[in-house]
Short mmCIF file of C-alpha atoms and ligand atoms in Angstrom, two decimals:
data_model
loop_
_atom_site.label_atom_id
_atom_site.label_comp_id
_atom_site.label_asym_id
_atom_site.label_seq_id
_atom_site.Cartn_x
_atom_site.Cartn_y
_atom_site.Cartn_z
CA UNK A 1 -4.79 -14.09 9.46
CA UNK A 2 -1.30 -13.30 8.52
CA UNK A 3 -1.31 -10.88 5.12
CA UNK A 4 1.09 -11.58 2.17
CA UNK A 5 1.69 -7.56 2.82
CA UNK A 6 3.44 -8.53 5.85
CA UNK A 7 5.24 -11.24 4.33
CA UNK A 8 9.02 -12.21 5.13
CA UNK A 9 9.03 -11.54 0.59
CA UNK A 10 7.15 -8.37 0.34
CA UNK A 11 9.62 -7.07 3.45
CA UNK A 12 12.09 -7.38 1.71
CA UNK A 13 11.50 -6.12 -1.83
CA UNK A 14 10.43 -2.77 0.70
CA UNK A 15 14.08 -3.13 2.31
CA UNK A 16 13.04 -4.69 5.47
CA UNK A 17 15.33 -7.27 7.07
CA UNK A 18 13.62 -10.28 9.16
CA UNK A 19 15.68 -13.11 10.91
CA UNK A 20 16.06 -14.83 7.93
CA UNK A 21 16.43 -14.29 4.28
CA UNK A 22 13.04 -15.51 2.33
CA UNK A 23 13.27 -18.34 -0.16
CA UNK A 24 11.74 -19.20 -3.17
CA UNK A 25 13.11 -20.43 -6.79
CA UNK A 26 13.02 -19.32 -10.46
CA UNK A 27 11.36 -22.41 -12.23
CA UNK A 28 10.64 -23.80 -8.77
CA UNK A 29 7.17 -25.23 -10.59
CA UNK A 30 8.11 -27.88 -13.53
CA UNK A 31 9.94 -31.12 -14.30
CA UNK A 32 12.29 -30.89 -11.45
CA UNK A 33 8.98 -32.52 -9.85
CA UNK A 34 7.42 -35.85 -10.66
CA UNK A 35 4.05 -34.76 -9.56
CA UNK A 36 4.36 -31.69 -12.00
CA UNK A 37 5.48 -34.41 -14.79
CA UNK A 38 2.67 -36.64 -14.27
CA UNK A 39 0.13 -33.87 -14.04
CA UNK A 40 1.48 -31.92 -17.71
CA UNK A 41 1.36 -35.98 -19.45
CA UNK A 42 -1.27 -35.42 -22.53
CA UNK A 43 -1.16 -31.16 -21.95
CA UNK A 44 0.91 -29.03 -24.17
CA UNK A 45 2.94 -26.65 -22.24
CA UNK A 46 1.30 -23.16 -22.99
CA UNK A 47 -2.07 -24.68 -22.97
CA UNK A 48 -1.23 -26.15 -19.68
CA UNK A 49 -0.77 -22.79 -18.59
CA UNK A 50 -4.17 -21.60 -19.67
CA UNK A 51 -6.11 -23.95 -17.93
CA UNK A 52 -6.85 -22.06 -14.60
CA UNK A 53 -7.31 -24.93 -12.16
CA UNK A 54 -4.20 -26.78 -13.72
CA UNK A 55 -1.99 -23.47 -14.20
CA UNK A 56 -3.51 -22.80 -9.82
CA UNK A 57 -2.35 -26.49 -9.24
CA UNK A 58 1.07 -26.33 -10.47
CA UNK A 59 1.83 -23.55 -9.01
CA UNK A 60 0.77 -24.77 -5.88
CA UNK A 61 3.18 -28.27 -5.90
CA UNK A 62 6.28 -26.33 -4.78
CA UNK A 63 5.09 -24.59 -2.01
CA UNK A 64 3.75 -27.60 -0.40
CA UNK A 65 6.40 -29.70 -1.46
CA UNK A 66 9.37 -27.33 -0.29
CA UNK A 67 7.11 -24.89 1.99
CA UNK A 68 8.75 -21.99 0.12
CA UNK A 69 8.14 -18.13 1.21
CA UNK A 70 6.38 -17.25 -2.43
CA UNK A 71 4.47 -18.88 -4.70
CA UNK A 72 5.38 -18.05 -8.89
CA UNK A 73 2.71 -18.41 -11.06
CA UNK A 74 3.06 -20.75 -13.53
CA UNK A 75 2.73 -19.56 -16.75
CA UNK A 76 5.34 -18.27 -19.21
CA UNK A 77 6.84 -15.17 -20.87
CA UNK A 78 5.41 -15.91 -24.38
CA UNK A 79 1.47 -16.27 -22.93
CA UNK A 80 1.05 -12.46 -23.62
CA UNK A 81 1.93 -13.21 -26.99
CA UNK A 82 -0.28 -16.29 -27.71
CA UNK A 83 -3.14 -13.99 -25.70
CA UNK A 84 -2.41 -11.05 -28.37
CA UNK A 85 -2.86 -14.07 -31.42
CA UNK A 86 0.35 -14.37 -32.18
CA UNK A 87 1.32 -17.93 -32.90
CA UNK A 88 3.43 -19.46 -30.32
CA UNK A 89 4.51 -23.06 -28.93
CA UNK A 90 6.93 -24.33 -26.68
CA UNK A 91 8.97 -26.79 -28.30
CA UNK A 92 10.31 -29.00 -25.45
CA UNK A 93 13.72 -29.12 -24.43
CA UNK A 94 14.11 -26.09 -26.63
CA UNK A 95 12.03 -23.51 -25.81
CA UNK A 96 9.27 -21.23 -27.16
CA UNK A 97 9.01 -21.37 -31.20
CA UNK A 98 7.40 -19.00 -33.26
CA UNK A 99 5.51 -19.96 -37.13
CA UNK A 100 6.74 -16.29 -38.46
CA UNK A 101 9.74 -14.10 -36.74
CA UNK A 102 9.06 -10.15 -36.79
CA UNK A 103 12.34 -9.71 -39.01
CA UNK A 104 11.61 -6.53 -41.05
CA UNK A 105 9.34 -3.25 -40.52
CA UNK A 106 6.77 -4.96 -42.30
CA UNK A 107 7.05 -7.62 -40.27
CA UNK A 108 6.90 -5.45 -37.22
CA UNK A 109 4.11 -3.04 -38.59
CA UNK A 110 2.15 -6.13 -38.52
CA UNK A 111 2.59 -7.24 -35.22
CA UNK A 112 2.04 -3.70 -33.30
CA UNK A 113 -1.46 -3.25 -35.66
CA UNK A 114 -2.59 -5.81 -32.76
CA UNK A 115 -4.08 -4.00 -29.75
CA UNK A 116 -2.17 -4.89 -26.64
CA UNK A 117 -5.87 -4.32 -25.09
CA UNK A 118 -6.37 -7.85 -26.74
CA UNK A 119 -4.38 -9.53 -23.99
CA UNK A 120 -6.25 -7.98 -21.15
CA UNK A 121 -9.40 -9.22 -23.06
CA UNK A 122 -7.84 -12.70 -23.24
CA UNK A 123 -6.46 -12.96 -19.70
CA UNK A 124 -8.99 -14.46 -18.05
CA UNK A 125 -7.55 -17.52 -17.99
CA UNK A 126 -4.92 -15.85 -16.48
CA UNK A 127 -6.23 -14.10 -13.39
CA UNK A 128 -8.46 -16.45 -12.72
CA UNK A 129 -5.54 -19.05 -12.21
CA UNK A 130 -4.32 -16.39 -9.65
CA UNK A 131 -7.38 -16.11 -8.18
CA UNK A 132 -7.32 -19.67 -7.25
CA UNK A 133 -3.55 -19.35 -5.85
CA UNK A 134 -3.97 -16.25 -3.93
CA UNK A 135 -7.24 -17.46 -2.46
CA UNK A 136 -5.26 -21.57 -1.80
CA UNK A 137 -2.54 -19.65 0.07
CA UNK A 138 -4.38 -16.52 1.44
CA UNK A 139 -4.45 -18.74 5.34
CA UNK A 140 -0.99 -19.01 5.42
CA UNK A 141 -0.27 -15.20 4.28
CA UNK A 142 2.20 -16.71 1.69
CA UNK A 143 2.45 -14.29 -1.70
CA UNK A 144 2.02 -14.84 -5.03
CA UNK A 145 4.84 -13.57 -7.59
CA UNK A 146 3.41 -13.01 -11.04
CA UNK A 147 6.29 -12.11 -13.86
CA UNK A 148 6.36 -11.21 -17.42
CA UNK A 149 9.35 -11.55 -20.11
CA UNK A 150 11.17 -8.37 -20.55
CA UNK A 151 10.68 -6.56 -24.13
CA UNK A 152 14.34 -7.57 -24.92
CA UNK A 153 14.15 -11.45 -24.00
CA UNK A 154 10.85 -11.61 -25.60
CA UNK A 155 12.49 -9.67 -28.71
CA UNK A 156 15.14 -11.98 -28.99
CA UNK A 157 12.73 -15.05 -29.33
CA UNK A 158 10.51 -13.42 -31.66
CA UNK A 159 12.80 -11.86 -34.13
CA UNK A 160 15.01 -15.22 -34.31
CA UNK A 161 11.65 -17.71 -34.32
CA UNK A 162 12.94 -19.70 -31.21
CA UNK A 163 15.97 -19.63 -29.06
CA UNK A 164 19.24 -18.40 -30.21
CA UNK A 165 22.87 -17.86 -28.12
CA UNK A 166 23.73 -14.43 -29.04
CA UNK A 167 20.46 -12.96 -30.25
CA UNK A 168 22.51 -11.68 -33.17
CA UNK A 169 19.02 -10.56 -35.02
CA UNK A 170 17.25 -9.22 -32.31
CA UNK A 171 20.45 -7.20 -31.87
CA UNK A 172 21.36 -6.02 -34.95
CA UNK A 173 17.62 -4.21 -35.39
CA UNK A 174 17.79 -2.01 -32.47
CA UNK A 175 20.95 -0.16 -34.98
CA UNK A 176 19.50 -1.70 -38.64
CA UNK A 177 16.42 0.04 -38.06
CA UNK A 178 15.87 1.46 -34.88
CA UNK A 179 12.27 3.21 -35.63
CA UNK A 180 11.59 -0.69 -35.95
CA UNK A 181 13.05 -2.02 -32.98
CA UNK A 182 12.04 1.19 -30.89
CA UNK A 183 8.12 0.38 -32.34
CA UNK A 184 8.52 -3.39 -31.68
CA UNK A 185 9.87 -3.19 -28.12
CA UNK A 186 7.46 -0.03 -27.16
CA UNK A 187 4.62 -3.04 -28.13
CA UNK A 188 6.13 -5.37 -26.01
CA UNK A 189 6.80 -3.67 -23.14
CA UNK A 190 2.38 -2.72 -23.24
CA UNK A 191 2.03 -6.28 -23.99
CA UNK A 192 3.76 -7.00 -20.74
CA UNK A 193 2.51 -4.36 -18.73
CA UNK A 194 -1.37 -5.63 -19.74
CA UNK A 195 -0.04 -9.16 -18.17
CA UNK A 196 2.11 -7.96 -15.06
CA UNK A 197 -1.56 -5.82 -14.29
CA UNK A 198 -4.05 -9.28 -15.16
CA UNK A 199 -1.83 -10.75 -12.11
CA UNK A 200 -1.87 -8.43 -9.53
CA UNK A 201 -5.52 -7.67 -10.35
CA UNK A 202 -5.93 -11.20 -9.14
CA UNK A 203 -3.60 -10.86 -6.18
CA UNK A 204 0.07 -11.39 -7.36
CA UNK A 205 1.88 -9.64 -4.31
CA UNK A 206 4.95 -8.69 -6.53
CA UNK A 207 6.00 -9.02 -9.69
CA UNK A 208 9.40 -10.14 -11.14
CA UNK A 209 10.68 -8.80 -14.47
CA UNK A 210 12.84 -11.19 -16.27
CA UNK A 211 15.47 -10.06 -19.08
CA UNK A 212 17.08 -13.23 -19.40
CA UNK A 213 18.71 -12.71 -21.96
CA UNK A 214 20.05 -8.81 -21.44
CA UNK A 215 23.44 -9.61 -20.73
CA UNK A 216 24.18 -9.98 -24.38
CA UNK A 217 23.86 -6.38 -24.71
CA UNK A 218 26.38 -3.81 -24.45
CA UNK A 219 25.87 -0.61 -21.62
CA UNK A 220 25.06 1.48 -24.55
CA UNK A 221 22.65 -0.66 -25.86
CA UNK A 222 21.01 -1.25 -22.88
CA UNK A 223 20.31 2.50 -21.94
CA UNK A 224 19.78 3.05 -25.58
CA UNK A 225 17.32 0.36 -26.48
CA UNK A 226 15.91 -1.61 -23.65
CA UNK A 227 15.72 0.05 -20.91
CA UNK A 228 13.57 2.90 -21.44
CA UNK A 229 10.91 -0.07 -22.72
CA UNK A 230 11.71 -2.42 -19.89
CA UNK A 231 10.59 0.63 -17.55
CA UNK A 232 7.85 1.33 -19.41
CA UNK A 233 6.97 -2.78 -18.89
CA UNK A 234 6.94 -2.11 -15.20
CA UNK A 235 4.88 1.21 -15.50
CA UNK A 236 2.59 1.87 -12.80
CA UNK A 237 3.23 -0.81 -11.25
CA UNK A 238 1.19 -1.73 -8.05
CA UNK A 239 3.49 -3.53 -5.88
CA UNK A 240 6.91 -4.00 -5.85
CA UNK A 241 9.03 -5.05 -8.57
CA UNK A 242 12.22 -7.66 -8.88
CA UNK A 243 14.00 -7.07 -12.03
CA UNK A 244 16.41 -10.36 -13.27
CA UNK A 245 18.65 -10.87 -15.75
CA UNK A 246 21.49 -13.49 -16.22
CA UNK A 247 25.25 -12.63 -17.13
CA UNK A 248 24.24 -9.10 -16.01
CA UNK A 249 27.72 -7.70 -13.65
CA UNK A 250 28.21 -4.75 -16.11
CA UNK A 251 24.47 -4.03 -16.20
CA UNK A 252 23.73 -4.01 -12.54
CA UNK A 253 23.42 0.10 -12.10
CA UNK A 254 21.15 0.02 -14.77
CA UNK A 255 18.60 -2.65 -13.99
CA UNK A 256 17.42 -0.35 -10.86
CA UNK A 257 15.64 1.22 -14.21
CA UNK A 258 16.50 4.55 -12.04
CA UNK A 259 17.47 7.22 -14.76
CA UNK A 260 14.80 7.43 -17.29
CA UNK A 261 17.83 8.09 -20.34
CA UNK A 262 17.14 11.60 -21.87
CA UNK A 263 16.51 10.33 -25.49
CA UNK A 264 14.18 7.33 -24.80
CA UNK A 265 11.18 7.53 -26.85
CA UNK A 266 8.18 8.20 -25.02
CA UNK A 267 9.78 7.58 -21.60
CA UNK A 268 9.20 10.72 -18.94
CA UNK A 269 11.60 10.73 -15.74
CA UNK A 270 8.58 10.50 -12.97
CA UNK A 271 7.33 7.15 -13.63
CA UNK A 272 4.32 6.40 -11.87
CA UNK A 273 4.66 3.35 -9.69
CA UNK A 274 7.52 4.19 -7.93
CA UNK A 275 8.24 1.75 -4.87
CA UNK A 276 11.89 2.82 -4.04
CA UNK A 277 14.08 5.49 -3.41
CA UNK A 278 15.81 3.32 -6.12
CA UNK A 279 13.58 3.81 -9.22
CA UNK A 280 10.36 1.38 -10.26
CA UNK A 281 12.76 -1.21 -9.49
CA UNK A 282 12.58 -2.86 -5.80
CA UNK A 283 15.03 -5.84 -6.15
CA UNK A 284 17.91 -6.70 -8.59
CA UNK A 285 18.23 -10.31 -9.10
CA UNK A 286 21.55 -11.92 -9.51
CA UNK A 287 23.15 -14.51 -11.14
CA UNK A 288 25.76 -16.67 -9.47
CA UNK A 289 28.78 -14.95 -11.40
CA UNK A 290 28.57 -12.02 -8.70
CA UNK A 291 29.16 -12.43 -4.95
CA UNK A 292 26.40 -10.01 -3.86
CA UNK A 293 28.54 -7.99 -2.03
CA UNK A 294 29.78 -7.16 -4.65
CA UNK A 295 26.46 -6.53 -6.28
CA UNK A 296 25.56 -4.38 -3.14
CA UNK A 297 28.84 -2.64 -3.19
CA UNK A 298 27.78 -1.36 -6.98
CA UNK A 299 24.15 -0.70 -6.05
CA UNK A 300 24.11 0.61 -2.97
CA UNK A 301 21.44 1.08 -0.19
CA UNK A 302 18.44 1.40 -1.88
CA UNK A 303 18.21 -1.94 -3.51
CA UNK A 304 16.85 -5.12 -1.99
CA UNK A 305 19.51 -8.47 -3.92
CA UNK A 306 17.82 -11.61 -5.01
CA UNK A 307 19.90 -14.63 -5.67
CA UNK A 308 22.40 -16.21 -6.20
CA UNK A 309 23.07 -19.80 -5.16
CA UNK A 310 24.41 -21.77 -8.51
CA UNK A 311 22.43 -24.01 -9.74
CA UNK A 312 25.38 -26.43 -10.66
CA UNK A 313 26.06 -26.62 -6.97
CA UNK A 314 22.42 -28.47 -6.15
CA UNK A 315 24.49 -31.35 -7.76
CA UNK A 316 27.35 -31.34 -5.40
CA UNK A 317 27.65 -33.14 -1.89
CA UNK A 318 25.32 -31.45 0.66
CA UNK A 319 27.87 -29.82 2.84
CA UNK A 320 29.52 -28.72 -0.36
CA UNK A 321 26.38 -27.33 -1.10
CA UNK A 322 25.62 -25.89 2.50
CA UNK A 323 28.72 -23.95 2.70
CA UNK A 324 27.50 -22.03 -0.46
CA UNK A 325 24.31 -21.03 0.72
CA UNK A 326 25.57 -19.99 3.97
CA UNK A 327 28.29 -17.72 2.38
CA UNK A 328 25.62 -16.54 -0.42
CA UNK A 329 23.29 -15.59 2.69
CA UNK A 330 26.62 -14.56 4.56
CA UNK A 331 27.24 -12.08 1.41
CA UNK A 332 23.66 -11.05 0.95
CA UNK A 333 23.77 -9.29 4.62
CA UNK A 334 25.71 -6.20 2.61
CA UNK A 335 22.74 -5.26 0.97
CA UNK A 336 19.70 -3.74 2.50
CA UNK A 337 17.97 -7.02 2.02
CA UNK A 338 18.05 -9.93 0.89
CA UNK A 339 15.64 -12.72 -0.81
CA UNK A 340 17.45 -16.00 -1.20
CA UNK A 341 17.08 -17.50 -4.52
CA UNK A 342 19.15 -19.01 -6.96
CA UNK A 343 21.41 -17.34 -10.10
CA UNK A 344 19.04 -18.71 -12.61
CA UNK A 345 16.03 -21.17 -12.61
CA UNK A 346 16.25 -24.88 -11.47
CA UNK A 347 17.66 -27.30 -13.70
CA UNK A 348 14.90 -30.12 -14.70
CA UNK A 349 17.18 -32.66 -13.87
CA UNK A 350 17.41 -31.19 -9.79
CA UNK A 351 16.59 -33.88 -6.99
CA UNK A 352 13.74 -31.73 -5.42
CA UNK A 353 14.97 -32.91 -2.14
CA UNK A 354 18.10 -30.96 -1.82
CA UNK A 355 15.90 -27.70 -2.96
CA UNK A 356 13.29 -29.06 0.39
CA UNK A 357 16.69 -29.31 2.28
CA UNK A 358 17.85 -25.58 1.40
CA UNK A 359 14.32 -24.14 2.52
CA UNK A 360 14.96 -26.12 5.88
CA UNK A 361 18.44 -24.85 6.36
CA UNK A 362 17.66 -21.20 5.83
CA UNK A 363 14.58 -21.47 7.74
CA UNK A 364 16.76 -22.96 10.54
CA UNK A 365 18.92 -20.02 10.37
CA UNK A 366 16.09 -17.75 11.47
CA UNK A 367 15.53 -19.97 14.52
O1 LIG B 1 9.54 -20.16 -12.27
C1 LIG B 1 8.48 -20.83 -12.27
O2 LIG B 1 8.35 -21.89 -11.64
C2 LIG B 1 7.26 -20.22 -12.94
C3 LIG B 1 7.05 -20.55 -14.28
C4 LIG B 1 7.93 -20.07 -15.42
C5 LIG B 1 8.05 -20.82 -16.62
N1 LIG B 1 8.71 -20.08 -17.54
C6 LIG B 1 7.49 -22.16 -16.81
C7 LIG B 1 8.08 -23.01 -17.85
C8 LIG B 1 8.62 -18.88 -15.61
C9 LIG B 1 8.83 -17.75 -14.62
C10 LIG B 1 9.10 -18.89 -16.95
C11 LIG B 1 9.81 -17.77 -17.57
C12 LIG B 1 10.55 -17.99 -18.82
N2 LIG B 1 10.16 -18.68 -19.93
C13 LIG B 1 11.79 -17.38 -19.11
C14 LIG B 1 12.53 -16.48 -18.18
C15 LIG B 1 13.17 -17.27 -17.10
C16 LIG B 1 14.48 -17.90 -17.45
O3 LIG B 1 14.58 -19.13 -17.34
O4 LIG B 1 15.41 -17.17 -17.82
C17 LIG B 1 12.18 -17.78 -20.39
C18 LIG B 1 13.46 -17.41 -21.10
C19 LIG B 1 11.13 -18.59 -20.91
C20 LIG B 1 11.05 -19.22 -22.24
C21 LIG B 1 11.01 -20.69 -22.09
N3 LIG B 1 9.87 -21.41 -21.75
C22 LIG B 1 12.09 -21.62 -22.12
C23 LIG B 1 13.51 -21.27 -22.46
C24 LIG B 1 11.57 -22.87 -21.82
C25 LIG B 1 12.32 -24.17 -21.63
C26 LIG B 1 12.23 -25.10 -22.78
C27 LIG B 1 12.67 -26.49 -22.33
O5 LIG B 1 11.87 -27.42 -22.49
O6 LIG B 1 13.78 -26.64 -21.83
C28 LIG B 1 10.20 -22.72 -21.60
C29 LIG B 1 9.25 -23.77 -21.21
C30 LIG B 1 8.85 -23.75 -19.79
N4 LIG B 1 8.43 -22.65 -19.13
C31 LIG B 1 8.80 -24.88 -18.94
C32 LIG B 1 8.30 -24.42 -17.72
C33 LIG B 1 7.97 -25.23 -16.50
C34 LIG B 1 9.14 -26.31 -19.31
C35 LIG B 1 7.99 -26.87 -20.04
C36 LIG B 1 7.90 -28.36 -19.93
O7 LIG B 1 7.43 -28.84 -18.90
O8 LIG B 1 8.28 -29.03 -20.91
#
């Protein structure tokens, strides 16, 4: 029986090149598919997710539909948070809401007085959802990719209440009062952590970090504010690690996660759970503003790329659309590997059939 150890993804995130570049997709589960649409009718979103057998089902529809190289476990970023008590909903077509933002020290004091030990005491839902996946595609040797929300992207949800462009408030706490932010992210990044560990407890093969919304920030920021806690997030980590962020070209150095920055609170330069010469970081996902030879060019050899086909080109004519992936697999040869995904997750309004037609092309290419 083929192992997902062995697998075409988890080759990859350890630097090994196959034939082909695997495939999978960010959002590759949801309403890009009718069958996911008809199965969510009557099911609010996060609630969806904590129902094992439906959370195990959904993210099961892809990788049958498209025959994908990984599975991602449906779920979402904010779960921790509902899991910790916090309340949380997912207000469709906008995003996840929150009844009371984390706006002032008070606010934050609150918040961190919950035990991030909650969520691992609350996760059962969780890994037994993964349970169900890992054991449904065990046969085929196909792995399971659990994730978590970076302690930025989740910050800049919380401290706004819902979704916001420039995460202005979020932003403007980490220099306001940075004892504040620096208590509110450390919480996050455990809250995280507790969730990344319920799913590859249950069998998640690798793990993808996503900082959506990091680009917003400035270098200094970054090493400042986030990415001491976004390393801590990924802490001991027991399988490899993709870290993904969109709008990210002057950030790319720092997502390997690599140089623990001398006055980050509480964070010590060996991190356990080191998978790479790199840093805790295996894989640096991409969005489609960066050829990634250009991305490898900047990173170097000890970084596996994920990405970067644009998801505004699944609209266009297919050999418009063919030409792209072959030059974004073309490009993807300068690094030391590559997993082909696209720059950002797939739009709901995506014929699913052109993503079941880029699977077949790559998968061609191997041949
Ligand atoms: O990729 C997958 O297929 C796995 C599942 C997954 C979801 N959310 C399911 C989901 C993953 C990996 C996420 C992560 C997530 N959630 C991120 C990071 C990824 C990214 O897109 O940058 C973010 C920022 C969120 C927060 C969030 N949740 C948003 C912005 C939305 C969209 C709101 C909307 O309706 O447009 C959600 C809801 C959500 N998460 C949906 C799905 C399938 C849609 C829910 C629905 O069916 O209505």
């Amino acid at each position: 029986m083929p192992h997902p150890a062995e697998s075409l993804l988890v080759r990859a995130l350890h630097g090994e090149r196959g034939t082909r570049p695997p495939v999978w997709f960010m959002r590759q589960a949801g309403r890009s598919l009718p069958e996911y649409r008809e199965l969510r009718v009557g099911t609010r979103m996060l609630d969806a997710c904590l129902t094992p057998d439906l959370a195990a089902e959904i993210t099961l529809q892809p990788v049958r539909r498209h025959g994908v190289d990984a599975a991602v476990f449906f779920s979402d970023i904010v779960i921790p948070l509902r899991l910790a008590g916090v309340a949380v909903e997912i207000e469709p077509g906008r995003g996840p809401v929150f009844a009371d933002p984390v706006r002032t020290a008070a606010d934050v004091a609150r918040l961190t007085a919950i035990d991030p030990a909650e969520v691992a005491a609350n996760a059962e839902p969780v890994r037994e959802a993964v349970r169900l996946v890992a054991a449904e595609l065990a046969p085929a040797g196909t792995p399971v990719i659990g994730f978590a929300g970076a302690p930025f992207t989740l910050a800049a949800y919380l401290v706004e209440g819902g979704p916001s462009k420039e995460h202005l408030r979020a932003r403007a706490m980490m220099h306001a009062d940075p004892a504040a932010w620096h208590a509110l992210a450390g919480w996050l990044a455990e809250v995280s952590r507790t969730f990344l560990t319920a799913q590859t407890d249950a069998g998640a093969s690798a793990v993808q970090l996503f900082d959506s919304w990091a680009g917003s920030l400035s270098v200094a920021d970054y090493r400042e504010y986030v990415a001491p806690h976004s390393r801590a997030a990924l802490d001991g980590a027991v399988v490899p690690a993709i870290h993904f962020g969109v709008g990210t070209a002057h950030l790319l150095p720092d997502m390997t996660l690599s140089t623990p920055t001398p006055d980050a609170a509480g964070a010590a330069p060996g991190v356990s759970g080191r998978v790479g010469p790199g840093g805790v970081v295996s894989c640096v996902g991409v969005d489609w503003r960066t050829p990634l030879d250009a991305a490898a060019g900047i990173l170097g050899p000890d970084v596996t790329l994920q990405g970067n086909i644009d998801p505004a080109l699944l609209q266009a004519p297919w050999p418009v659309l063919e030409a792209h992936v072959r030059d974004v697999v073309a490009r993807g040869r300068a690094a030391r590997a590559h997993i082909l995904n696209l720059g950002h997750g797939v739009p709901p309004e995506t014929d699913p059939t052109v993503l079941t037609r880029i699977v077949g092309f790559v998968k061609e290419l191997g041949e």
